[in-house]
mmCIF file of N, CA and C in Angstrom:
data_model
loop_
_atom_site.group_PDB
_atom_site.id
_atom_site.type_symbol
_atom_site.label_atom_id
_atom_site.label_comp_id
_atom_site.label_asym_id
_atom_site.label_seq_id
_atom_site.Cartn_x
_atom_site.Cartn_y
_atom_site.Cartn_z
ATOM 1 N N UNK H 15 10.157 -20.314 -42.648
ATOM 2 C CA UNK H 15 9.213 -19.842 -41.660
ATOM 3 C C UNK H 15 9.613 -20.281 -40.252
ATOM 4 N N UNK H 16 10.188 -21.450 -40.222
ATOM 5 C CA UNK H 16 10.236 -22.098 -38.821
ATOM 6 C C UNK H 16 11.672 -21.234 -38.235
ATOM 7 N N UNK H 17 13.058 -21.003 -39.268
ATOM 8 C CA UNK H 17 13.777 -20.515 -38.880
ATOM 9 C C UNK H 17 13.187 -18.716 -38.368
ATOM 10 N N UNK H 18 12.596 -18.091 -38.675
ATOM 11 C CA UNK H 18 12.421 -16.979 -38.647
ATOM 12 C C UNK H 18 11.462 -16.853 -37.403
ATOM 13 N N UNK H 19 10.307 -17.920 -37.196
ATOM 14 C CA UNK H 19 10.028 -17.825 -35.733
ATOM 15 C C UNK H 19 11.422 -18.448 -34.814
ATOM 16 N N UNK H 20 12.169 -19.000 -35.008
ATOM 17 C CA UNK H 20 12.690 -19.346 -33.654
ATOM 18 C C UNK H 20 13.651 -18.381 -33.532
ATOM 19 N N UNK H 21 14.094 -17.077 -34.434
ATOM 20 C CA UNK H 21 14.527 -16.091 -34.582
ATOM 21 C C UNK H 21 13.725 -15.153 -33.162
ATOM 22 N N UNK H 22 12.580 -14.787 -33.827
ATOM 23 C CA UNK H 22 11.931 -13.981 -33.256
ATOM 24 C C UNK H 22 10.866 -14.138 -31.780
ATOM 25 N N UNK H 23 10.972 -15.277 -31.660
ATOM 26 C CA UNK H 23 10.311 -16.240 -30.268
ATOM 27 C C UNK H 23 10.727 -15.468 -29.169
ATOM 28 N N UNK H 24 12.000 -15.012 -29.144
ATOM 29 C CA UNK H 24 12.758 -15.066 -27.936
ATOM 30 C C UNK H 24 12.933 -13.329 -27.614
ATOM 31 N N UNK H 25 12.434 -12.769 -29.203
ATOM 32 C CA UNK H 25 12.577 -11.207 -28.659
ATOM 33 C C UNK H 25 11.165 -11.163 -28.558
ATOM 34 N N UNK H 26 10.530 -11.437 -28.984
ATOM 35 C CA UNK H 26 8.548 -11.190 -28.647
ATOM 36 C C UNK H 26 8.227 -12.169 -27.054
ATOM 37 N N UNK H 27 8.927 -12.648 -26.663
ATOM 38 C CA UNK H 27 9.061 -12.922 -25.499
ATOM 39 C C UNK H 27 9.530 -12.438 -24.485
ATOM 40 N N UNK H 28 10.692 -11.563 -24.775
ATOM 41 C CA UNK H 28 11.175 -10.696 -23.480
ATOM 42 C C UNK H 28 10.437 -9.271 -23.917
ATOM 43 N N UNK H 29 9.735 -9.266 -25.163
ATOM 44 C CA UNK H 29 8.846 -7.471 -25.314
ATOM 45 C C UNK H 29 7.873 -7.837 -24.584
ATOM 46 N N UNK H 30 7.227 -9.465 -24.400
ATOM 47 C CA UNK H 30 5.714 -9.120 -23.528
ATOM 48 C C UNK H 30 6.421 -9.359 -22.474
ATOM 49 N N UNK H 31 7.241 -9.733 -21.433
ATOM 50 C CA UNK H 31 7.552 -9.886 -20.346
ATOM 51 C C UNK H 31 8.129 -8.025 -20.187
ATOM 52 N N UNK H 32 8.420 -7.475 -20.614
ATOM 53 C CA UNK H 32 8.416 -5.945 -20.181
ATOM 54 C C UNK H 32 7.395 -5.103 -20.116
ATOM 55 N N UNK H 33 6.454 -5.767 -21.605
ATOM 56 C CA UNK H 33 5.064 -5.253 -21.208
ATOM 57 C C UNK H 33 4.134 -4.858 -19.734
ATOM 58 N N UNK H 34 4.247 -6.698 -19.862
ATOM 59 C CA UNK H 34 3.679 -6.992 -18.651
ATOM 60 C C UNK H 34 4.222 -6.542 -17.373
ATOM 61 N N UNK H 35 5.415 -6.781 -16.685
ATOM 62 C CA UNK H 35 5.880 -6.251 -16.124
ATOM 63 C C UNK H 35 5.818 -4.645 -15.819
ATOM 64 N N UNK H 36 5.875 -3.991 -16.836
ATOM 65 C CA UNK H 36 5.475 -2.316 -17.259
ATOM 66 C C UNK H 36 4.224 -2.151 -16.333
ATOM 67 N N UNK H 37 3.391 -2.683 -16.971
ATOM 68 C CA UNK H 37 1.864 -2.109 -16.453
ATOM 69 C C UNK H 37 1.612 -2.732 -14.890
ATOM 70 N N UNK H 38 2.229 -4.107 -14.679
ATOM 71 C CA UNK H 38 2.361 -4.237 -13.410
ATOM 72 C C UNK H 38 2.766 -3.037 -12.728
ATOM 73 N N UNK H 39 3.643 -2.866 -12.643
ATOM 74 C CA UNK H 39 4.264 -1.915 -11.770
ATOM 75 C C UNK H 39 3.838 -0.641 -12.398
ATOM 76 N N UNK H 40 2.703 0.452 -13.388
ATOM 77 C CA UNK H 40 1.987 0.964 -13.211
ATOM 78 C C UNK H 40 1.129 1.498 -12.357
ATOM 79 N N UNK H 41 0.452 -0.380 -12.536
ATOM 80 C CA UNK H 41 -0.853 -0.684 -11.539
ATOM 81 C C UNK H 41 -0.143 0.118 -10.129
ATOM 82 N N UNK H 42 0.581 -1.270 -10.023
ATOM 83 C CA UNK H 42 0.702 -0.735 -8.175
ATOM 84 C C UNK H 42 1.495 0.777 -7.896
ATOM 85 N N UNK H 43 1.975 1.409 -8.828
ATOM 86 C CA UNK H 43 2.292 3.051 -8.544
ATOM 87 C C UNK H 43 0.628 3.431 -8.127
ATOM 88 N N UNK H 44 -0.034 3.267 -9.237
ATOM 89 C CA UNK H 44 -1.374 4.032 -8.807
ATOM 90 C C UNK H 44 -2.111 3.740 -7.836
ATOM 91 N N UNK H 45 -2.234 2.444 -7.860
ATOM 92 C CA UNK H 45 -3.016 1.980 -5.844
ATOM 93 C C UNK H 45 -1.997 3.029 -5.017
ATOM 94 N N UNK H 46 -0.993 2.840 -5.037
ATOM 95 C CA UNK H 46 0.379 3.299 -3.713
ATOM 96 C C UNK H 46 0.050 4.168 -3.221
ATOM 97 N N UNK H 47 -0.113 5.612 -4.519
ATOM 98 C CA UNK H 47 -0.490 7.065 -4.588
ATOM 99 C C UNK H 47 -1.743 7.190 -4.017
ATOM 100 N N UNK H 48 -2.917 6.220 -4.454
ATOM 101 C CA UNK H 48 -3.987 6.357 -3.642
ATOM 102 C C UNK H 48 -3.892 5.710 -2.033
ATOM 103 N N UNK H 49 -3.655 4.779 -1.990
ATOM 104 C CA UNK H 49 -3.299 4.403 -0.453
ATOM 105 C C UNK H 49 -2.466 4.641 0.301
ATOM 106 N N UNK H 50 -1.169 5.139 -0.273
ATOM 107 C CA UNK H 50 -0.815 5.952 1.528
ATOM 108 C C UNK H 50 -0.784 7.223 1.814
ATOM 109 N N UNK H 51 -1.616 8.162 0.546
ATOM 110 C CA UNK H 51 -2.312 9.701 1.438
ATOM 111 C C UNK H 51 -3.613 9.184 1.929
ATOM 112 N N UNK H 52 -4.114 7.756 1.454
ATOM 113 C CA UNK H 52 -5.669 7.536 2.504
ATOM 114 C C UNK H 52 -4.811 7.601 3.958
ATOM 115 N N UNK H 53 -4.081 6.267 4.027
ATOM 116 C CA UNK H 53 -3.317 6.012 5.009
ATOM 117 C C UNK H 53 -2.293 7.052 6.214
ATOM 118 N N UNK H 54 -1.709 7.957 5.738
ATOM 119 C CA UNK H 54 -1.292 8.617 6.194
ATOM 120 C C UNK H 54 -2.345 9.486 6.828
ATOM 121 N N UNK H 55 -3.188 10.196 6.140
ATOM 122 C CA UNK H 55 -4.598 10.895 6.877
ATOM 123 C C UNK H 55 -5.149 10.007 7.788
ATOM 124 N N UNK H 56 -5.295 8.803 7.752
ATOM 125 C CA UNK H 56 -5.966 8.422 8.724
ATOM 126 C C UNK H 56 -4.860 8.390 9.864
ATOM 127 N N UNK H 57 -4.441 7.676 9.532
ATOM 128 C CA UNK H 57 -3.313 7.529 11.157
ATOM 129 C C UNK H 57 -2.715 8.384 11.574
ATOM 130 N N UNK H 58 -2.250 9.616 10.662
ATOM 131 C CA UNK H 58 -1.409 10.833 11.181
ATOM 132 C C UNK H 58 -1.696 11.918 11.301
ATOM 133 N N UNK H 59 -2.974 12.354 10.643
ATOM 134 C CA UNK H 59 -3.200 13.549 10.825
ATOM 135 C C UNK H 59 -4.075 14.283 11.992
ATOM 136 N N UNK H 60 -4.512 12.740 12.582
ATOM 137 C CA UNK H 60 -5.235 13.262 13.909
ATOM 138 C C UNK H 60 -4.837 12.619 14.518
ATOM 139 N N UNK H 61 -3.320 12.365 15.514
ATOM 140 C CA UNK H 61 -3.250 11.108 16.134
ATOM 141 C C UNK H 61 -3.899 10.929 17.430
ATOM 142 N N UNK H 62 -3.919 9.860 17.886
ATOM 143 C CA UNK H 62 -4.672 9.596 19.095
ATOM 144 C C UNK H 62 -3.791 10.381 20.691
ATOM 145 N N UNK H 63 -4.128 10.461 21.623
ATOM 146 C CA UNK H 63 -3.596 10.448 22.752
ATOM 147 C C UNK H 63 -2.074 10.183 23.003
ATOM 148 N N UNK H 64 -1.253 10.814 23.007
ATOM 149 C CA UNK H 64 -0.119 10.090 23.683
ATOM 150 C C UNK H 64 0.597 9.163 21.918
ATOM 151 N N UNK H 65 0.171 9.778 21.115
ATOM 152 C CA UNK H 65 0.496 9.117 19.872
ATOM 153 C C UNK H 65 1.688 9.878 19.304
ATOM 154 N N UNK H 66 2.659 9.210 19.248
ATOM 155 C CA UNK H 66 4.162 9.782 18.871
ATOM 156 C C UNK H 66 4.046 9.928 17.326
ATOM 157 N N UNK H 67 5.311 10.021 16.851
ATOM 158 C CA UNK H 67 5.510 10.369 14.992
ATOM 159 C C UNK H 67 5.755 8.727 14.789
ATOM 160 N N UNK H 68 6.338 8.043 15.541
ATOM 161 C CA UNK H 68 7.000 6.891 15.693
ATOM 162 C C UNK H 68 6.469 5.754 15.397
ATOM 163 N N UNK H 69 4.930 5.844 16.134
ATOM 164 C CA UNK H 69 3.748 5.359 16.172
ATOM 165 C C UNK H 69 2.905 5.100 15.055
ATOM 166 N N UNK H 70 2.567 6.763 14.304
ATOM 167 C CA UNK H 70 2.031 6.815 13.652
ATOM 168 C C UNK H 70 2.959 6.385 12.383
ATOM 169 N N UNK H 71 3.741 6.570 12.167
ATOM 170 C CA UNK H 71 4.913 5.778 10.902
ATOM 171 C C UNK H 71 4.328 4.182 11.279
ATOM 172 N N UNK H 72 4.615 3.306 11.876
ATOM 173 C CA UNK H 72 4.262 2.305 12.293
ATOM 174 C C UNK H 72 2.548 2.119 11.801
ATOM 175 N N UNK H 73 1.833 2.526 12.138
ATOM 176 C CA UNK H 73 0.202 2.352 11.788
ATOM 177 C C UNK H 73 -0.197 2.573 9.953
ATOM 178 N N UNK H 74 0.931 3.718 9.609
ATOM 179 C CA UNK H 74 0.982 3.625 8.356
ATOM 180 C C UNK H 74 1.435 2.447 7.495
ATOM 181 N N UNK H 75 2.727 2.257 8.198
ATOM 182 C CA UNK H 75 3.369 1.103 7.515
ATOM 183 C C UNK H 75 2.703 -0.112 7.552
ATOM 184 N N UNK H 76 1.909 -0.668 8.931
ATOM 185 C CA UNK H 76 1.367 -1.771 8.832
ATOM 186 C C UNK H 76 0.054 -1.499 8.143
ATOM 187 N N UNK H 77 -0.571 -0.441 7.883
ATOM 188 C CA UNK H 77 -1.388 -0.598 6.680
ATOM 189 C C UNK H 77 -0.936 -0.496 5.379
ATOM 190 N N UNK H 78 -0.014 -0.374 4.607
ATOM 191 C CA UNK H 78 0.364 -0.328 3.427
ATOM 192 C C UNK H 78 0.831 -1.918 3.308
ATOM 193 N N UNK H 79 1.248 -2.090 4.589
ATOM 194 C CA UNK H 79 1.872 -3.812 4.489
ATOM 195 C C UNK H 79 0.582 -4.659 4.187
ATOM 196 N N UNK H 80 -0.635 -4.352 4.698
ATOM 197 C CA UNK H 80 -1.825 -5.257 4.522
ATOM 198 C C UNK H 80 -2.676 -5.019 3.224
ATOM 199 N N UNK H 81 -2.059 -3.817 2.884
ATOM 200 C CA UNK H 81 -2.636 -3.328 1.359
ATOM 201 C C UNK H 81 -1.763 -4.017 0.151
ATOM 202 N N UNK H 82 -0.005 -4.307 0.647
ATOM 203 C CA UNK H 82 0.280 -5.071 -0.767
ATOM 204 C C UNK H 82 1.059 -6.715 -0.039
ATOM 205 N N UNK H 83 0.589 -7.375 -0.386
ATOM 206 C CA UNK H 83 1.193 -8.624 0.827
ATOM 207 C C UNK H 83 1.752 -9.153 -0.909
ATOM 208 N N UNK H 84 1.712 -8.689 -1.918
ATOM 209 C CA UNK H 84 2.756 -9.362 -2.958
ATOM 210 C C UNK H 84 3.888 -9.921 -1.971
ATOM 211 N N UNK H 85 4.546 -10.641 -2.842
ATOM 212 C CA UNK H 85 6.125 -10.565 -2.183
ATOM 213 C C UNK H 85 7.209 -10.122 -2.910
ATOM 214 N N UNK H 86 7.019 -9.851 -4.339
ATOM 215 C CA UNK H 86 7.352 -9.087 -5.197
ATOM 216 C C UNK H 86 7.487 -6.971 -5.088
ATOM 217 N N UNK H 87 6.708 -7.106 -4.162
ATOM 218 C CA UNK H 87 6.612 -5.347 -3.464
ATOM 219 C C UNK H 87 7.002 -5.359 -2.395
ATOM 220 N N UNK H 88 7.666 -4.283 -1.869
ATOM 221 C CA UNK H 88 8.363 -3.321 -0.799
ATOM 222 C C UNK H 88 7.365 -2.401 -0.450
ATOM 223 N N UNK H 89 7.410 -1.650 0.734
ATOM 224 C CA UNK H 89 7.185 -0.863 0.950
ATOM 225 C C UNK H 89 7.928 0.033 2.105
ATOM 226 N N UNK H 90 8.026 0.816 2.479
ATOM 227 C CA UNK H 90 8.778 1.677 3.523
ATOM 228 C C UNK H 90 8.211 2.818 3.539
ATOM 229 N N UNK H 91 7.722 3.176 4.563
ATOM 230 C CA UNK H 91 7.868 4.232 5.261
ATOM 231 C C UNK H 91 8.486 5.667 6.310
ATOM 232 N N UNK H 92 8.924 6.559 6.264
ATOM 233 C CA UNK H 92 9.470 6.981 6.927
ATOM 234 C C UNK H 92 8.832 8.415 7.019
ATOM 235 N N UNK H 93 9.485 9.293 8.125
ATOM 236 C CA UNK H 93 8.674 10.672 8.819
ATOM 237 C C UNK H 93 9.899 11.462 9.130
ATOM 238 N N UNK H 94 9.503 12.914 8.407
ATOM 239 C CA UNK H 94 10.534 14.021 8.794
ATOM 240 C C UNK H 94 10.135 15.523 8.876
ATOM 241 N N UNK H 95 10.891 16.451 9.854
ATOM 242 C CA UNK H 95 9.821 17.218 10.431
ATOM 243 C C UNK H 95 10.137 18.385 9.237
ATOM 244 N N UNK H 96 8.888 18.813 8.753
ATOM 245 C CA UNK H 96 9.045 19.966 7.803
ATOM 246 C C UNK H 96 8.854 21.012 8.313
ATOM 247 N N UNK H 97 8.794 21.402 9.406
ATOM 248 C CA UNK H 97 8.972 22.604 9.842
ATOM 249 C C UNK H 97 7.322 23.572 10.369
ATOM 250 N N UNK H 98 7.446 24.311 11.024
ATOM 251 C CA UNK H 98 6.247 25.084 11.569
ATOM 252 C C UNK H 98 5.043 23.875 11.963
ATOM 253 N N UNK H 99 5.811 22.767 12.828
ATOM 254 C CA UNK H 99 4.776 22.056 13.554
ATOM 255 C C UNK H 99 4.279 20.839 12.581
ATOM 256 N N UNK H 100 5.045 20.783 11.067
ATOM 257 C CA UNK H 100 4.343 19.825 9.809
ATOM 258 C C UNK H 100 5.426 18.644 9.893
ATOM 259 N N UNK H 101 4.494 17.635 9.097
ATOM 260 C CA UNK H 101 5.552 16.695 9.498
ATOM 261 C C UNK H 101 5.606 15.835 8.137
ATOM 262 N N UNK H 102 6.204 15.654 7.227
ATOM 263 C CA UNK H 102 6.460 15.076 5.961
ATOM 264 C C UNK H 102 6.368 13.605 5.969
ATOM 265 N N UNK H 103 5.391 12.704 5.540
ATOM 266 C CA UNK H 103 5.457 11.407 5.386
ATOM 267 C C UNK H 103 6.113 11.352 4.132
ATOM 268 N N UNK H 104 6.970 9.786 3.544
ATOM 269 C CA UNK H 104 7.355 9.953 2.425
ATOM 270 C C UNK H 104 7.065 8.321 2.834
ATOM 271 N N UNK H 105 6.714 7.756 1.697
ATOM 272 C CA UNK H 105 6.671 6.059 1.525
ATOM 273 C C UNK H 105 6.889 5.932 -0.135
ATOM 274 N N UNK H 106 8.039 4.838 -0.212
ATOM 275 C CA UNK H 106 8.406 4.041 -0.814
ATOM 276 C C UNK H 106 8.056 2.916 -1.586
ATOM 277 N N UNK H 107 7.455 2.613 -2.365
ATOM 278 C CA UNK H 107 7.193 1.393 -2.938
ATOM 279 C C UNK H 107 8.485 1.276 -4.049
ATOM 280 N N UNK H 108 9.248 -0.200 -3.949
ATOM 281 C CA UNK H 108 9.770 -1.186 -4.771
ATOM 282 C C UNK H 108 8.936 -2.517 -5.294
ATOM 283 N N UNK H 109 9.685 -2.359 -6.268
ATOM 284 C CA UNK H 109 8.715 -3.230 -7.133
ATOM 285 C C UNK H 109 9.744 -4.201 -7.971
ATOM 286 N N UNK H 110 9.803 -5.334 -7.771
ATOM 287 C CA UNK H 110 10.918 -6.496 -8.350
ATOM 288 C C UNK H 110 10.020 -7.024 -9.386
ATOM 289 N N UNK H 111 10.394 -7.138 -10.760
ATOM 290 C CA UNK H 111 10.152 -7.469 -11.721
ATOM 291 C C UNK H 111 9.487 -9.353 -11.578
ATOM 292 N N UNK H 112 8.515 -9.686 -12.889
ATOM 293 C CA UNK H 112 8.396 -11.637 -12.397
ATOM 294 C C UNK H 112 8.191 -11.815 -13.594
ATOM 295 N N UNK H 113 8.509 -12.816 -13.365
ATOM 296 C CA UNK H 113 8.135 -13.618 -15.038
ATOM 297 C C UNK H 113 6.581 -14.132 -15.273
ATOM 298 N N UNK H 114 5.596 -12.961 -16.037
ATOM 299 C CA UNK H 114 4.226 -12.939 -15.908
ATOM 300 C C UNK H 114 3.444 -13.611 -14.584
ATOM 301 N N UNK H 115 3.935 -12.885 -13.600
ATOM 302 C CA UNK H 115 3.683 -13.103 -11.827
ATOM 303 C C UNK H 115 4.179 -14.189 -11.121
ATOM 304 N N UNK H 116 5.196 -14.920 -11.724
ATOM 305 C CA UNK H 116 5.892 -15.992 -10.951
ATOM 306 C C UNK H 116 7.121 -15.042 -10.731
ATOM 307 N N UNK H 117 7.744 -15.129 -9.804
ATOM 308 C CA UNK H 117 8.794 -15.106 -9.113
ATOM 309 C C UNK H 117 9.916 -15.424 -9.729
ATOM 310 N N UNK H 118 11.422 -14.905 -9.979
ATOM 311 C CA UNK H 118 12.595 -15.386 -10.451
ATOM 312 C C UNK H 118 13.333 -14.942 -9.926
ATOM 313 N N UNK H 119 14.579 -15.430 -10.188
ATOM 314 C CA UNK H 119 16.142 -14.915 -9.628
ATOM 315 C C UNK H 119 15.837 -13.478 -10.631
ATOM 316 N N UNK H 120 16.891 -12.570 -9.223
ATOM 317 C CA UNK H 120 17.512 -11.278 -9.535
ATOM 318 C C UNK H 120 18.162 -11.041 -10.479
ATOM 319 N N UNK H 121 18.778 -12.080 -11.349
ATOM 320 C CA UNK H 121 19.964 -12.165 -12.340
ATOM 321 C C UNK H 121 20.096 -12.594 -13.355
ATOM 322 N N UNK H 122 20.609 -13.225 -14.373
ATOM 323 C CA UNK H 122 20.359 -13.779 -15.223
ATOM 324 C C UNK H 122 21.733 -13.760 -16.292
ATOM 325 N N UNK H 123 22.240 -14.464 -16.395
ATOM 326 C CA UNK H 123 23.832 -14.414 -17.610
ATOM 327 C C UNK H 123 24.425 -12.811 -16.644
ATOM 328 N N UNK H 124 24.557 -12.990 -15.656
ATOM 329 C CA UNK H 124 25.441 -12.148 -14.982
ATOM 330 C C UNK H 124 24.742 -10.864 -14.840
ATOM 331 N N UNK H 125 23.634 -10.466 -15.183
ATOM 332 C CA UNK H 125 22.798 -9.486 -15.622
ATOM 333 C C UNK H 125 21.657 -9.043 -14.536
ATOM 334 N N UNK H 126 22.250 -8.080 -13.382
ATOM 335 C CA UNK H 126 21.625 -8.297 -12.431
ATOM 336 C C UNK H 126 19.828 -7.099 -12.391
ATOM 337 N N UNK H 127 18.752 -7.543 -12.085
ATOM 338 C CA UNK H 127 17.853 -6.996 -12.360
ATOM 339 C C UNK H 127 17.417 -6.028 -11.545
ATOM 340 N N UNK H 128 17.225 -4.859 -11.616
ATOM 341 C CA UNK H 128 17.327 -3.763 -10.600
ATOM 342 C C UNK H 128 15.516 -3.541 -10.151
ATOM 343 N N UNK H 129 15.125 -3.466 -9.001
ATOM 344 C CA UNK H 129 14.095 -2.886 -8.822
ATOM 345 C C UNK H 129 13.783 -1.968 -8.929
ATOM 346 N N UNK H 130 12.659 -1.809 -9.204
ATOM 347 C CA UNK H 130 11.952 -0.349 -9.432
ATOM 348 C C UNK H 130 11.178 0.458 -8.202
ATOM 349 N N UNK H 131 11.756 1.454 -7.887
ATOM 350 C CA UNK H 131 10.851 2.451 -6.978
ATOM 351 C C UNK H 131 10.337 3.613 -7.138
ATOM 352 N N UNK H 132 9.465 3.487 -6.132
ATOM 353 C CA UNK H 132 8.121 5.084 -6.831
ATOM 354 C C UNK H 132 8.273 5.700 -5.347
ATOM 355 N N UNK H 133 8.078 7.022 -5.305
ATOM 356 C CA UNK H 133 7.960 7.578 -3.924
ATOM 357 C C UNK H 133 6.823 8.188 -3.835
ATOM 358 N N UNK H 134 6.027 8.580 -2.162
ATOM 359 C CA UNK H 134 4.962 9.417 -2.815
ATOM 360 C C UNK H 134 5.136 10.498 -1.371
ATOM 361 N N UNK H 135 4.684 11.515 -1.113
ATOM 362 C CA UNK H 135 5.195 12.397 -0.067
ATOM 363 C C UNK H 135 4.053 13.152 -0.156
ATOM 364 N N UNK H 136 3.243 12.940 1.543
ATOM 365 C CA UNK H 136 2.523 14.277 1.893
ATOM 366 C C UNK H 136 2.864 14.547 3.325
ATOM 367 N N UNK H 137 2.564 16.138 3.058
ATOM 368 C CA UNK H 137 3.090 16.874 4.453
ATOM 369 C C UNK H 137 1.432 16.789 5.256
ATOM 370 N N UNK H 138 1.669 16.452 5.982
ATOM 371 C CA UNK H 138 0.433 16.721 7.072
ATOM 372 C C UNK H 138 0.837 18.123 8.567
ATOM 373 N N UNK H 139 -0.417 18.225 8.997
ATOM 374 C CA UNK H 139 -0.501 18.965 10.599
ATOM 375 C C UNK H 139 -0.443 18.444 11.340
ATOM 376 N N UNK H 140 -0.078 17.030 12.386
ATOM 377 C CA UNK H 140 -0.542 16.366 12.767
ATOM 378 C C UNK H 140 -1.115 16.897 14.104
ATOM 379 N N UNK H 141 -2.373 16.995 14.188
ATOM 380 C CA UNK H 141 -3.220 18.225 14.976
ATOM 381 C C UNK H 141 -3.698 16.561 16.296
ATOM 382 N N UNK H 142 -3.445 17.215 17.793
ATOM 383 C CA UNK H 142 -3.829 16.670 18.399
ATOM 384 C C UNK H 142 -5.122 17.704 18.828
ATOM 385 N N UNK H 143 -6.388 16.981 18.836
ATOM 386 C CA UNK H 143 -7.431 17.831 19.623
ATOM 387 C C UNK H 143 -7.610 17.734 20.942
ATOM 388 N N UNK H 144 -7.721 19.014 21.484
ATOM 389 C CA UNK H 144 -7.970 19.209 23.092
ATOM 390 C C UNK H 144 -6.554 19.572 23.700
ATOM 391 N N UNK H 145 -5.482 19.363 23.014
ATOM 392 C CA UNK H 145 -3.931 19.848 23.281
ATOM 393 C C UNK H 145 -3.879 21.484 23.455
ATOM 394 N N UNK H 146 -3.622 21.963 24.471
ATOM 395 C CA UNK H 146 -3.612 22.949 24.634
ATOM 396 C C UNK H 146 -2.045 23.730 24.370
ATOM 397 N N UNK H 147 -1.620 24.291 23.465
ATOM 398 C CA UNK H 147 -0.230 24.870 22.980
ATOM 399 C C UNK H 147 0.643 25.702 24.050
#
C-alpha cells in the first residue's frame, strides 16, 4: 500500500495542480470577457473632448490593470482602425500558471512553462457628441 501511494502521490499531485490551475485561468477568461467590453464602452465609445485613440487605450488599460492586480496576470491592450470611422479594441489577458496560488519559477528540470493567453475584441464607433463632420 505504502509503495503504491508513493507511486501515485506525485501524479495526483500534478492532476490537481492542472486542475486547479485550469479553472483558474477559466475564472479569469470569464471576468476578462466581461470587463473589457464594460471597459472599452465606457472609455471609448464616447470619448471625452479632445480625447485621442491613444488616450482612450490608456483609460482602458488602466482599468483592466485595477480589475486584475494578480501578479500572475497580464494584460494588454491595444487599438486598430477598422475602417468606416470604427475602431477595433483587442485586449489580451496572460495568465502564468502557480502552484495552488503561490507563485513559482517558469521552469522546472529544463521544462519551460508557457503562459496562457485569451484575447477578446470589440469594434466600437467612437462617436464624439456635438462634433460636427
Amino acid at each position: 500500500m505504502t509503495v503504491e501511494l508513493a507511486v501515485a502521490f506525485p501524479v495526483l499531485l500534478v492532476v490537481a495542480l492542472v486542475v486547479v490551475n485550469a479553472a483558474m485561468f477559466f475564472g479569469q477568461c470569464a471576468a476578462f470577457d466581461n470587463l473589457f467590453c464594460d471597459a472599452v464602452r465606457v472609455h471609448a465609445a464616447s470619448p471625452a473632448y479632445g480625447q485621442g485613440t491613444a488616450q482612450s487605450v490608456t483609460l482602458v488599460q488602466e482599468a483592466m490593470d485595477q480589475a486584475f492586480p494578480e501578479g500572475n496576470v497580464e494584460v494588454a491592450v491595444r487599438a486598430d482602425d477598422a475602417g468606416l470611422g470604427h475602431t477595433r479594441f483587442t485586449g489580451t489577458l496572460r495568465f502564468a500558471p502557480t502552484l495552488f496560488g503561490y507563485p513559482f519559477r517558469s521552469e522546472a528540470f529544463g521544462v519551460a512553462f508557457p503562459r496562457l493567453s485569451h484575447s477578446a475584441q470589440i469594434v466600437v464607433d467612437c462617436y464624439k457628441p456635438g462634433v460636427l463632420l
